[in-house]
Short mmCIF file of C-alpha atoms and ligand atoms in Angstrom, two decimals:
data_model
loop_
_atom_site.label_atom_id
_atom_site.label_comp_id
_atom_site.label_asym_id
_atom_site.label_seq_id
_atom_site.Cartn_x
_atom_site.Cartn_y
_atom_site.Cartn_z
CA MET A 1414 106.30 93.11 119.18
CA TRP A 1415 108.11 96.40 118.45
CA TYR A 1416 111.36 95.21 120.01
CA ARG A 1417 111.47 92.21 117.72
CA PHE A 1418 111.36 94.56 114.77
CA LEU A 1419 114.04 96.69 116.40
CA VAL A 1420 116.30 93.68 116.95
CA ALA A 1421 115.69 92.51 113.39
CA SER A 1422 116.58 95.89 111.97
CA LEU A 1423 119.70 96.10 114.14
CA ILE A 1424 120.83 92.72 112.87
CA ALA A 1425 120.00 93.75 109.32
CA SER A 1426 121.85 97.04 109.63
CA ALA A 1427 125.00 95.22 110.71
CA PHE A 1428 125.22 93.96 107.13
CA ILE A 1429 124.44 97.23 105.44
CA PRO A 1430 127.51 98.67 103.80
CA SER A 1431 128.37 102.30 104.27
CA LEU A 1432 126.31 104.29 101.81
CA THR A 1433 127.29 107.69 100.57
CA SER A 1434 127.13 110.18 103.41
CA SER A 1435 124.15 112.09 102.01
CA GLN A 1436 122.08 108.89 101.95
CA GLU A 1437 122.97 108.12 105.55
CA THR A 1438 121.90 111.43 106.99
CA ALA A 1439 118.71 111.94 105.01
CA SER A 1440 117.71 108.24 104.84
CA VAL A 1441 115.97 108.27 101.51
CA VAL A 1442 116.62 104.53 101.54
CA THR A 1443 115.34 101.91 103.98
CA ASN A 1444 117.05 98.92 105.56
CA ASN A 1445 113.78 97.09 106.04
CA THR A 1446 113.91 93.70 104.30
CA THR A 1447 110.52 92.32 105.36
CA ARG A 1448 107.35 92.16 103.26
CA GLU A 1449 106.95 95.84 104.20
CA ALA A 1450 110.28 96.76 102.59
CA TYR A 1451 108.55 98.80 99.88
CA SER A 1452 106.22 100.60 102.30
CA GLN A 1453 108.65 102.68 104.35
CA ALA A 1454 108.69 106.47 104.42
CA ILE A 1455 111.92 108.37 103.93
CA GLN A 1456 113.29 109.61 107.28
CA PRO A 1457 112.75 112.02 108.86
CA LEU A 1458 109.36 113.37 107.75
CA ALA A 1459 107.96 116.50 109.41
CA THR A 1460 104.78 115.88 111.44
CA GLU A 1461 102.43 117.35 108.87
CA ASP A 1462 104.22 115.55 106.05
CA MET A 1463 103.76 112.31 108.00
CA GLN A 1464 100.03 113.10 108.21
CA THR A 1465 99.81 113.66 104.46
CA PHE A 1466 101.77 110.43 103.95
CA GLN A 1467 99.28 108.51 106.12
CA GLN A 1468 96.30 110.03 104.32
CA GLY A 1469 97.82 109.16 100.97
CA ARG A 1470 98.59 105.67 102.20
CA GLY A 1471 94.93 105.22 103.14
CA LEU A 1472 93.80 106.28 99.66
CA VAL A 1473 96.35 104.11 97.85
CA ARG A 1474 95.17 101.15 99.94
CA GLN A 1475 91.47 102.03 99.59
CA SER A 1476 89.11 99.50 97.96
CA TRP A 1477 86.72 101.69 95.97
CA ILE A 1478 83.06 100.77 95.42
CA ILE A 1479 80.64 101.33 92.54
CA SER A 1480 78.28 104.37 92.52
CA PRO A 1481 75.63 105.02 93.61
CA ALA A 1482 76.48 104.00 97.17
CA LEU A 1483 75.73 105.29 100.64
CA ASP A 1484 79.45 105.50 101.38
CA ARG A 1485 80.03 108.33 98.93
CA GLU A 1486 83.50 108.89 100.30
CA ILE A 1487 84.73 105.62 98.84
CA ALA A 1488 82.40 105.39 95.82
CA GLY A 1489 83.25 106.10 92.21
CA LEU A 1490 84.72 102.83 90.99
CA GLY A 1491 83.97 102.22 87.31
CA PRO A 1492 81.66 102.08 85.51
CA LEU A 1493 84.52 100.31 83.68
CA TYR A 1494 87.54 99.21 85.63
CA ASN A 1495 90.36 96.67 85.96
CA ARG A 1496 90.77 96.44 89.73
CA ASN A 1497 89.21 98.23 92.73
CA ALA A 1498 92.40 99.44 94.47
CA CYS A 1499 95.89 100.62 93.59
CA ILE A 1500 97.35 97.90 95.78
CA ALA A 1501 95.31 95.22 94.02
CA CYS A 1502 97.91 95.57 91.25
CA HIS A 1503 100.79 97.08 93.24
CA ALA A 1504 100.54 94.67 96.21
CA LYS A 1505 102.49 96.13 99.13
CA ASN A 1506 103.68 98.77 96.61
CA GLY A 1507 105.50 96.05 94.72
CA ARG A 1508 105.33 94.78 91.16
CA GLY A 1509 102.65 92.62 89.59
CA PHE A 1510 102.84 89.46 87.52
CA ALA A 1511 101.41 87.89 84.40
CA PRO A 1512 98.95 84.99 84.45
CA ASP A 1513 100.69 81.66 83.83
CA SER A 1514 98.03 80.29 81.48
CA PRO A 1515 95.25 81.59 79.19
CA GLU A 1516 92.58 80.47 81.68
CA GLU A 1517 94.01 82.59 84.47
CA SER A 1518 92.81 86.19 84.61
CA MET A 1519 95.06 89.22 84.73
CA ARG A 1520 95.31 90.20 88.36
CA SER A 1521 98.00 92.84 88.35
CA MET A 1522 98.46 93.77 84.74
CA LEU A 1523 96.54 95.47 81.97
CA VAL A 1524 96.40 95.61 78.19
CA ARG A 1525 96.75 98.93 76.40
CA LEU A 1526 94.99 99.22 73.02
CA SER A 1527 95.31 101.54 70.06
CA ILE A 1528 95.20 101.80 66.31
CA PRO A 1529 98.02 103.25 64.20
CA GLY A 1530 98.26 107.03 64.34
CA LYS A 1531 98.48 109.67 67.03
CA THR A 1532 96.11 112.03 68.84
CA ILE A 1533 96.76 115.78 68.59
CA THR A 1534 98.88 115.55 71.74
CA GLY A 1535 100.99 112.73 70.26
CA ALA A 1536 99.42 109.95 72.36
CA PRO A 1537 98.54 106.55 70.87
CA LEU A 1538 95.19 106.66 69.05
CA PRO A 1539 92.41 105.05 71.16
CA LEU A 1540 89.76 102.74 69.72
CA PRO A 1541 86.33 104.40 69.42
CA TRP A 1542 84.65 101.44 71.16
CA TYR A 1543 87.28 100.38 73.68
CA GLY A 1544 89.40 103.45 74.37
CA ASP A 1545 93.10 102.91 75.05
CA GLN A 1546 92.88 100.13 77.65
CA LEU A 1547 90.82 96.97 78.01
CA GLN A 1548 88.71 97.11 81.18
CA GLU A 1549 87.71 93.63 82.25
CA PHE A 1550 84.99 94.70 84.71
CA GLY A 1551 81.82 96.79 84.44
CA ALA A 1552 79.29 98.24 86.90
CA PRO A 1553 75.71 96.83 86.77
CA GLY A 1554 74.18 97.86 83.42
CA VAL A 1555 77.55 98.58 81.80
CA ASN A 1556 79.11 95.68 79.93
CA ALA A 1557 82.66 94.78 80.86
CA GLU A 1558 84.74 95.24 77.72
CA GLY A 1559 85.99 91.68 77.53
CA ARG A 1560 88.80 89.49 78.70
CA ALA A 1561 92.43 89.26 77.66
CA HIS A 1562 94.32 85.97 77.73
CA LEU A 1563 98.02 85.25 77.53
CA HIS A 1564 99.24 82.15 75.67
CA TYR A 1565 102.87 81.08 75.91
CA ALA A 1566 105.32 79.24 73.72
CA GLU A 1567 108.29 77.90 75.72
CA THR A 1568 111.77 77.73 74.19
CA ASP A 1569 115.10 76.65 75.63
CA VAL A 1570 118.18 78.86 75.84
CA LEU A 1571 121.51 77.07 76.22
CA LEU A 1572 124.09 78.81 78.38
CA ASN A 1573 127.84 78.32 78.54
CA GLY A 1574 128.45 75.50 81.03
CA GLY A 1575 125.48 73.47 79.84
CA GLU A 1576 122.76 75.17 81.85
CA ILE A 1577 119.41 75.31 80.01
CA VAL A 1578 116.89 78.05 80.76
CA SER A 1579 113.34 77.85 79.47
CA VAL A 1580 111.84 81.19 78.45
CA ARG A 1581 108.23 81.88 77.41
CA THR A 1582 107.03 84.08 74.54
CA PRO A 1583 103.57 85.52 75.22
CA ARG A 1584 100.74 86.04 72.71
CA ILE A 1585 97.51 87.91 73.55
CA SER A 1586 93.99 86.87 72.61
CA PHE A 1587 90.62 88.31 73.60
CA SER A 1588 87.26 86.79 74.51
CA ASN A 1589 83.79 88.05 75.54
CA LEU A 1590 84.30 91.26 73.60
CA ALA A 1591 81.16 93.31 74.39
CA TYR A 1592 81.66 96.24 72.02
CA GLY A 1593 82.42 94.43 68.78
CA SER A 1594 85.45 92.63 67.41
CA MET A 1595 88.89 94.21 67.51
CA PRO A 1596 90.09 95.89 64.29
CA ASP A 1597 92.66 94.13 62.10
CA ASN A 1598 95.21 96.89 62.67
CA LEU A 1599 94.90 96.65 66.46
CA GLN A 1600 98.00 97.47 68.51
CA THR A 1601 98.28 95.97 71.99
CA SER A 1602 100.68 96.33 74.89
CA ALA A 1603 100.37 94.04 77.90
CA ARG A 1604 102.06 95.56 80.95
CA ILE A 1605 102.46 94.39 84.52
CA ALA A 1606 102.34 96.85 87.41
CA PRO A 1607 105.85 98.08 88.27
CA ALA A 1608 106.80 98.73 91.90
CA ILE A 1609 106.01 102.23 93.17
CA TYR A 1610 108.69 102.97 95.81
CA GLY A 1611 111.49 105.46 95.17
CA MET A 1612 109.25 107.40 92.77
CA GLY A 1613 110.03 110.72 94.47
CA LEU A 1614 113.74 110.24 93.93
CA LEU A 1615 113.18 109.44 90.25
CA ALA A 1616 110.99 112.55 90.00
CA ALA A 1617 113.81 114.60 91.57
CA ILE A 1618 116.36 113.74 88.86
CA PRO A 1619 116.74 116.95 86.84
CA ASP A 1620 115.67 116.98 83.19
CA SER A 1621 119.16 118.26 82.38
CA THR A 1622 120.70 115.08 83.82
CA LEU A 1623 118.50 112.92 81.60
CA LEU A 1624 119.36 114.98 78.53
CA ALA A 1625 123.07 114.76 79.41
CA LEU A 1626 122.81 110.98 79.87
CA ALA A 1627 121.12 110.72 76.47
CA ALA A 1628 123.85 112.81 74.80
CA GLN A 1629 126.74 110.90 76.40
CA PRO A 1630 128.70 108.63 74.03
CA LYS A 1631 128.11 104.97 74.91
CA PRO A 1632 129.87 101.72 74.10
CA GLY A 1633 128.85 99.41 71.26
CA LYS A 1634 125.28 99.60 70.02
CA ILE A 1635 123.97 101.34 73.14
CA LYS A 1636 122.12 104.64 72.58
CA GLY A 1637 119.32 106.00 74.75
CA LYS A 1638 116.87 108.86 74.37
CA VAL A 1639 114.26 110.64 76.47
CA ASN A 1640 110.58 110.23 75.73
CA TRP A 1641 108.69 113.47 75.09
CA VAL A 1642 105.10 113.20 76.30
CA TRP A 1643 102.08 115.44 76.66
CA SER A 1644 101.53 116.69 80.19
CA ALA A 1645 97.82 117.23 80.95
CA GLU A 1646 98.84 119.25 83.99
CA GLN A 1647 101.33 121.56 82.33
CA GLN A 1648 99.52 121.61 78.96
CA LYS A 1649 102.73 121.11 77.06
CA THR A 1650 105.13 118.42 75.90
CA VAL A 1651 107.70 117.50 78.56
CA ILE A 1652 110.15 114.67 79.31
CA GLY A 1653 108.39 111.46 80.31
CA ARG A 1654 109.74 109.33 83.13
CA PHE A 1655 107.01 107.01 84.46
CA GLY A 1656 105.54 103.88 82.91
CA TRP A 1657 107.33 101.11 81.00
CA LYS A 1658 107.89 103.45 78.05
CA ALA A 1659 108.47 106.60 80.12
CA ASN A 1660 105.08 107.53 78.73
CA VAL A 1661 103.89 109.66 81.66
CA ALA A 1662 105.31 113.03 82.75
CA THR A 1663 104.72 113.30 86.50
CA LEU A 1664 103.77 111.18 89.46
CA ARG A 1665 100.56 113.19 89.88
CA GLU A 1666 99.55 112.48 86.29
CA GLN A 1667 100.52 108.83 86.65
CA THR A 1668 98.28 108.61 89.72
CA ALA A 1669 95.40 110.47 88.07
CA SER A 1670 95.66 108.34 84.94
CA ALA A 1671 95.67 105.14 87.04
CA LEU A 1672 92.62 106.38 88.93
CA ALA A 1673 90.82 107.02 85.63
CA GLY A 1674 92.17 104.25 83.42
CA ASP A 1675 92.41 101.38 85.90
CA MET A 1676 89.57 102.22 88.29
CA GLY A 1677 87.27 104.69 86.50
CA LEU A 1678 87.72 107.44 89.11
CA SER A 1679 87.72 110.96 87.69
CA SER A 1680 89.94 113.81 88.91
CA HIS A 1681 90.54 117.38 87.77
CA LEU A 1682 93.35 116.09 85.51
CA PHE A 1683 91.19 113.38 83.93
CA PRO A 1684 87.63 114.69 84.44
CA HIS A 1685 85.97 112.19 82.12
CA GLY A 1686 87.02 108.88 83.64
CA ASN A 1687 87.63 106.16 81.05
CA CYS A 1688 84.48 105.73 78.93
CA ALA A 1689 85.36 105.44 75.24
CA LYS A 1690 83.77 107.80 72.72
CA GLU A 1691 81.06 105.35 71.66
CA GLN A 1692 80.34 103.79 75.07
CA THR A 1693 77.08 105.57 75.94
CA ALA A 1694 75.97 103.31 78.82
CA CYS A 1695 79.35 103.97 80.42
CA GLN A 1696 79.00 107.71 79.93
CA GLN A 1697 75.48 107.78 81.40
CA ALA A 1698 76.25 105.66 84.48
CA PRO A 1699 75.98 107.36 87.90
CA VAL A 1700 79.03 109.14 89.28
CA SER A 1701 79.82 109.91 92.91
CA GLY A 1702 81.07 113.45 92.39
CA ILE A 1703 82.49 115.78 89.76
CA PRO A 1704 85.30 114.96 89.94
CA GLU A 1705 85.23 111.82 92.07
CA ILE A 1706 88.70 112.38 93.50
CA SER A 1707 89.42 115.86 94.87
CA ALA A 1708 92.62 117.73 94.07
CA ALA A 1709 93.57 117.37 97.77
CA GLN A 1710 93.14 113.59 97.68
CA LEU A 1711 95.20 113.37 94.50
CA GLU A 1712 97.97 115.39 96.18
CA GLN A 1713 97.92 113.07 99.19
CA MET A 1714 98.26 109.98 97.01
CA GLU A 1715 101.06 111.61 95.09
CA PHE A 1716 102.82 112.64 98.29
CA TYR A 1717 102.63 109.13 99.72
CA GLN A 1718 104.44 107.77 96.67
CA LEU A 1719 106.95 110.64 96.62
CA ALA A 1720 107.94 109.78 100.18
CA LEU A 1721 108.25 105.99 99.78
CA ALA A 1722 111.90 105.10 100.38
CA ALA A 1723 113.82 102.75 98.09
CA PRO A 1724 115.44 99.68 99.69
CA ALA A 1725 119.15 100.03 100.46
CA PRO A 1726 121.44 97.42 98.90
CA ARG A 1727 122.43 94.57 101.20
CA GLN A 1728 125.61 92.61 101.94
CA GLN A 1729 127.73 94.64 99.53
CA GLN A 1730 130.90 93.47 101.31
CA GLN A 1731 130.40 89.83 100.30
CA ALA A 1732 133.01 88.61 97.83
CA SER A 1733 130.51 87.03 95.44
CA ILE A 1734 128.44 90.20 95.33
CA GLN A 1735 131.49 92.34 94.71
CA ARG A 1736 132.51 90.05 91.86
CA GLY A 1737 128.97 90.38 90.53
CA ALA A 1738 129.11 94.17 90.74
CA LEU A 1739 132.25 94.11 88.62
CA LEU A 1740 130.69 91.77 86.06
CA PHE A 1741 127.63 94.07 85.97
CA ARG A 1742 129.87 96.90 84.81
CA GLN A 1743 131.93 94.71 82.48
CA ALA A 1744 128.80 93.45 80.72
CA GLN A 1745 127.78 97.11 80.21
CA CYS A 1746 124.63 96.69 82.26
CA ALA A 1747 125.56 99.86 84.16
CA VAL A 1748 125.47 101.98 80.98
CA CYS A 1749 121.66 101.76 81.03
CA HIS A 1750 121.05 100.63 84.62
CA GLN A 1751 122.94 103.68 86.03
CA PRO A 1752 124.29 102.96 89.52
CA GLU A 1753 125.02 106.60 90.40
CA ILE A 1754 122.78 109.59 89.81
CA LYS A 1755 122.33 112.84 91.72
CA THR A 1756 118.92 114.36 92.34
CA GLY A 1757 118.43 118.11 91.94
CA ALA A 1758 116.59 120.57 94.15
CA PHE A 1759 113.10 119.30 94.98
CA PRO A 1760 111.05 121.98 96.76
CA ARG A 1761 107.94 119.80 97.18
CA LEU A 1762 109.89 117.48 99.53
CA THR A 1763 113.31 118.98 100.11
CA ALA A 1764 114.71 115.77 101.66
CA LEU A 1765 114.66 114.22 98.19
CA GLY A 1766 116.88 116.97 96.79
CA GLU A 1767 120.66 116.82 96.18
CA GLN A 1768 120.89 113.12 97.01
CA ALA A 1769 123.38 110.64 95.57
CA ILE A 1770 121.13 107.73 94.67
CA ALA A 1771 121.65 104.28 93.15
CA PRO A 1772 118.47 103.66 91.13
CA TYR A 1773 120.11 101.50 88.43
CA THR A 1774 118.19 103.30 85.70
CA ASP A 1775 118.87 106.17 83.30
CA LEU A 1776 115.10 106.65 82.72
CA LEU A 1777 115.95 106.63 79.00
CA LEU A 1778 114.35 104.67 76.19
CA HIS A 1779 116.37 101.90 74.55
CA ASP A 1780 115.62 99.75 71.56
CA MET A 1781 115.47 96.27 73.09
CA GLY A 1782 115.06 94.39 69.83
CA PRO A 1783 112.19 92.60 68.11
CA ALA A 1784 111.64 89.88 70.74
CA LEU A 1785 110.54 92.40 73.36
CA ALA A 1786 108.79 94.78 70.94
CA ASP A 1787 105.06 95.41 71.36
CA GLN A 1788 104.91 97.26 68.03
CA ARG A 1789 102.84 99.95 69.76
CA PRO A 1790 104.53 103.37 69.71
CA ASP A 1791 103.86 105.53 72.77
CA PHE A 1792 104.63 109.23 72.20
CA ALA A 1793 108.31 109.29 71.07
CA ALA A 1794 108.91 105.65 72.08
CA SER A 1795 108.88 103.24 69.15
CA GLY A 1796 107.33 99.78 69.24
CA SER A 1797 110.64 98.28 70.37
CA GLU A 1798 111.80 100.95 72.82
CA TRP A 1799 111.43 100.62 76.58
CA ARG A 1800 112.50 102.71 79.55
CA THR A 1801 115.35 101.15 81.56
CA PRO A 1802 113.54 99.99 84.70
CA PRO A 1803 115.17 100.81 88.05
CA LEU A 1804 116.79 97.75 89.66
CA TRP A 1805 116.96 99.07 93.25
CA GLY A 1806 114.95 96.83 95.54
CA ILE A 1807 114.49 94.19 92.83
CA GLY A 1808 116.14 91.53 95.03
CA LEU A 1809 113.25 91.81 97.48
CA ALA A 1810 110.55 91.50 94.80
CA LYS A 1811 109.64 87.87 95.51
CA GLN A 1812 109.81 88.48 99.24
CA VAL A 1813 107.12 91.14 98.89
CA GLU A 1814 105.07 89.32 96.19
CA PRO A 1815 105.98 85.65 95.64
CA HIS A 1816 104.55 85.71 92.08
CA ALA A 1817 106.41 88.90 91.07
CA GLY A 1818 107.23 88.92 87.35
CA PHE A 1819 109.92 90.73 85.39
CA LEU A 1820 110.00 92.78 82.16
CA HIS A 1821 107.11 94.92 80.93
CA ASP A 1822 104.74 92.01 80.33
CA GLY A 1823 105.92 89.80 83.18
CA ARG A 1824 107.07 87.09 80.75
CA ALA A 1825 110.28 86.60 82.74
CA ARG A 1826 109.74 84.51 85.87
CA THR A 1827 113.29 85.04 87.09
CA ILE A 1828 115.94 87.73 86.82
CA LEU A 1829 118.06 85.45 84.62
CA GLU A 1830 115.17 85.04 82.17
CA ALA A 1831 114.77 88.84 82.10
CA ILE A 1832 118.44 89.25 81.18
CA LEU A 1833 118.22 86.60 78.44
CA TRP A 1834 115.43 88.57 76.74
CA HIS A 1835 117.69 91.62 76.30
CA GLY A 1836 118.27 92.32 72.61
CA GLY A 1837 118.75 95.34 70.35
CA GLU A 1838 121.02 97.86 72.07
CA ALA A 1839 121.54 95.37 74.93
CA GLU A 1840 122.35 92.37 72.74
CA GLU A 1841 126.08 92.40 73.54
CA SER A 1842 125.33 92.50 77.28
CA ARG A 1843 123.03 89.54 76.91
CA ASN A 1844 125.62 87.58 74.93
CA MET A 1845 128.25 88.26 77.57
CA VAL A 1846 125.94 86.83 80.24
CA GLN A 1847 125.25 83.78 78.09
CA GLN A 1848 128.99 83.23 77.66
CA MET A 1849 129.90 83.71 81.33
CA SER A 1850 130.89 80.65 83.32
CA ARG A 1851 128.16 79.28 85.55
CA GLN A 1852 130.01 80.70 88.56
CA GLU A 1853 130.30 84.20 87.06
CA ARG A 1854 126.63 84.21 86.18
CA GLN A 1855 125.83 83.31 89.76
CA HIS A 1856 127.92 86.24 91.02
CA LEU A 1857 126.05 88.58 88.69
CA LEU A 1858 122.69 87.27 89.89
CA ASP A 1859 123.81 87.45 93.54
CA PHE A 1860 124.66 91.09 92.95
CA ILE A 1861 121.28 91.91 91.42
CA GLU A 1862 119.56 90.03 94.26
CA SER A 1863 121.48 92.20 96.72
CA LEU A 1864 119.95 95.40 95.34
C1 LIG B 3381 95.06 97.20 86.88
C2 LIG B 3381 96.30 97.25 87.59
C3 LIG B 3381 96.74 98.58 88.14
C4 LIG B 3381 96.10 99.39 89.05
C5 LIG B 3381 94.74 99.17 89.69
C6 LIG B 3381 96.98 100.50 89.30
N1 LIG B 3381 98.11 100.36 88.57
FE1 LIG B 3381 99.72 101.58 88.64
N2 LIG B 3381 100.51 100.63 87.06
C7 LIG B 3381 99.99 99.53 86.45
C8 LIG B 3381 100.69 99.27 85.22
C9 LIG B 3381 100.42 98.16 84.24
C10 LIG B 3381 101.66 100.27 85.10
C11 LIG B 3381 102.62 100.52 83.93
C12 LIG B 3381 101.84 101.41 82.99
C13 LIG B 3381 102.55 101.81 81.74
O1 LIG B 3381 103.60 101.31 81.41
O2 LIG B 3381 102.01 102.68 81.05
C14 LIG B 3381 101.53 101.10 86.29
C15 LIG B 3381 102.38 102.17 86.58
C16 LIG B 3381 102.31 102.91 87.74
C17 LIG B 3381 103.31 103.86 88.18
C18 LIG B 3381 104.61 104.19 87.46
C19 LIG B 3381 105.74 103.37 88.02
C20 LIG B 3381 107.03 103.54 87.27
O3 LIG B 3381 108.00 102.85 87.58
O4 LIG B 3381 107.10 104.34 86.34
C21 LIG B 3381 102.85 104.39 89.35
C22 LIG B 3381 103.55 105.43 90.18
C23 LIG B 3381 101.56 103.80 89.62
N3 LIG B 3381 101.29 102.89 88.65
C24 LIG B 3381 100.76 104.13 90.70
C25 LIG B 3381 99.44 103.66 90.81
C26 LIG B 3381 98.47 104.22 91.73
C27 LIG B 3381 98.74 105.34 92.71
C28 LIG B 3381 97.32 103.52 91.55
C29 LIG B 3381 95.97 103.77 92.18
C30 LIG B 3381 95.45 105.10 91.96
C31 LIG B 3381 97.58 102.51 90.54
N4 LIG B 3381 98.87 102.65 90.11
C32 LIG B 3381 96.67 101.57 90.13
C33 LIG B 3381 98.94 98.77 86.92
C34 LIG B 3381 98.01 99.22 87.83
C1 LIG B 3382 120.64 99.16 76.36
C2 LIG B 3382 120.23 99.34 77.71
C3 LIG B 3382 120.28 98.15 78.64
C4 LIG B 3382 121.37 97.35 78.92
C5 LIG B 3382 122.76 97.44 78.35
C6 LIG B 3382 120.92 96.40 79.90
N1 LIG B 3382 119.61 96.61 80.19
FE1 LIG B 3382 118.50 95.56 81.52
N2 LIG B 3382 116.83 96.47 80.83
C7 LIG B 3382 116.80 97.48 79.90
C8 LIG B 3382 115.43 97.76 79.53
C9 LIG B 3382 114.96 98.82 78.58
C10 LIG B 3382 114.64 96.83 80.25
C11 LIG B 3382 113.11 96.67 80.17
C12 LIG B 3382 112.76 95.80 78.97
C13 LIG B 3382 111.29 95.36 78.96
O1 LIG B 3382 110.60 95.49 79.97
O2 LIG B 3382 110.84 94.86 77.93
C14 LIG B 3382 115.55 96.07 81.08
C15 LIG B 3382 115.16 95.11 82.02
C16 LIG B 3382 116.03 94.50 82.90
C17 LIG B 3382 115.63 93.67 84.00
C18 LIG B 3382 114.20 93.43 84.46
C19 LIG B 3382 113.74 94.60 85.29
C20 LIG B 3382 112.30 94.60 85.70
O3 LIG B 3382 111.91 95.54 86.39
O4 LIG B 3382 111.54 93.69 85.34
C21 LIG B 3382 116.78 93.22 84.60
C22 LIG B 3382 116.87 92.33 85.83
C23 LIG B 3382 117.87 93.73 83.85
N3 LIG B 3382 117.38 94.53 82.83
C24 LIG B 3382 119.22 93.48 84.10
C25 LIG B 3382 120.23 93.79 83.22
C26 LIG B 3382 121.57 93.23 83.29
C27 LIG B 3382 122.06 92.29 84.35
C28 LIG B 3382 122.25 93.74 82.24
C29 LIG B 3382 123.66 93.44 81.81
C30 LIG B 3382 123.93 92.05 81.53
C31 LIG B 3382 121.35 94.64 81.53
N4 LIG B 3382 120.15 94.62 82.14
C32 LIG B 3382 121.71 95.41 80.44
C33 LIG B 3382 117.89 98.15 79.38
C34 LIG B 3382 119.17 97.65 79.43
#
């Protein structure tokens, strides 16, 4: 069995272009193009780092169960939760998708809730009865909060050359609301799970680089700013870089907030799980430990994600892909989706430090126009601002998860649809793609598929 993999990777590596020398020696990228493409560790990892990686992998893949349970080690799910495992939403560490119809349930996405205003830390203001996220499942004796449904209106977009692309505009509704009706001034944000590889490299980009990118003059309407978010760990406001609005400071906090918000597992960073202020049954339900996830377990989960390699680009020598790469720059995509960034020193995992990487993101917030707006501010991000998502590995998304969706709410079923939704600061880029010849557009898509 192993030799087949070896042969496959040898064949694959014959097509891999020469990467920058630092990437070759430290191998923070992977040439794996199978369904496991997003699950590879950076190479090499020291023996004890490999052990931590494996332990973290086990916890990220763990299906948690409701307390009280004999298996205390894996208990603690809920009492309110969305899914029972990280990989239920991030299947094979990849991205999630939106349901295709209102009847279908949300399998790898969630709906954030708030009312206008901010908490003392600047976070969106949670609802007293539902908190800041709708949990669709409850432990015995604790009512699930309700269900969210997505309804779509399809419209046609006409492209130069006569091609017609149908895009769908989502609308959210709720049913089975167990804690009363939603307020009139409710703010919602439906978000699919993004992929979780390459997180360590994004964490290793220095703050100073992000501030410099934000300050750089940019063509046309393009701007870009950092989000400033409250860090529970550092007890101060810092630059945000994770989440669709760069609304979370660190990978450890992102992990702890997913444990609490999505699965109801408490940790030292989020000791109270996810019961809303007025949800007494939730607050009185049994727990499996205080906290349910130890600091060591949280570190292991964080380490696993830090060490997950990003896929290397493929077939960069092909003429069509090279044409596409050029068009990508000409259409100003690269201003936001930055193809070249250098990481800084990263003591936690030194291999991630001082690397030339190609994440195709600036981690900055951009106003993407009214069509993509959720009208729900998140720290310094306005209702229409989103973090540029990294594009590395995006070409393998459907290989890893055939349903994989694009954009924050998974409305885009294809990469072309995702591009056609670009507005606001990216409106000119979008128009250029619409006006390209059919052939040019194909080159551009081939290029993105090669990442
Ligand atoms: C219910 C589905 C769901 C579950 C379960 C879930 N996530 Fe997520 N994850 C999401 C969504 C949705 C986002 C985007 C959140 C946002 O924009 O605020 C996200 C974001 C992330 C990010 C940030 C990625 C980026 O590009 O910034 C990481 C890392 C992450 N999750 C890790 C985890 C881990 C680890 C677990 C398990 C402890 C987990 N998630 C459980 C849905 C889920
Ligand atoms: C002004 C900055 C900006 C420019 C210019 C820009 N993008 Fe984006 N791009 C974004 C942001 C922000 C998002 C996320 C929007 C959302 O989720 O609602 C995004 C999303 C995407 C996605 C979907 C990614 C995912 O993870 O689902 C693709 C693909 C993409 N852009 C490609 C392009 C291409 C191709 C161009 C040039 C034609 C381009 N972008 C120009 C900022 C930009």
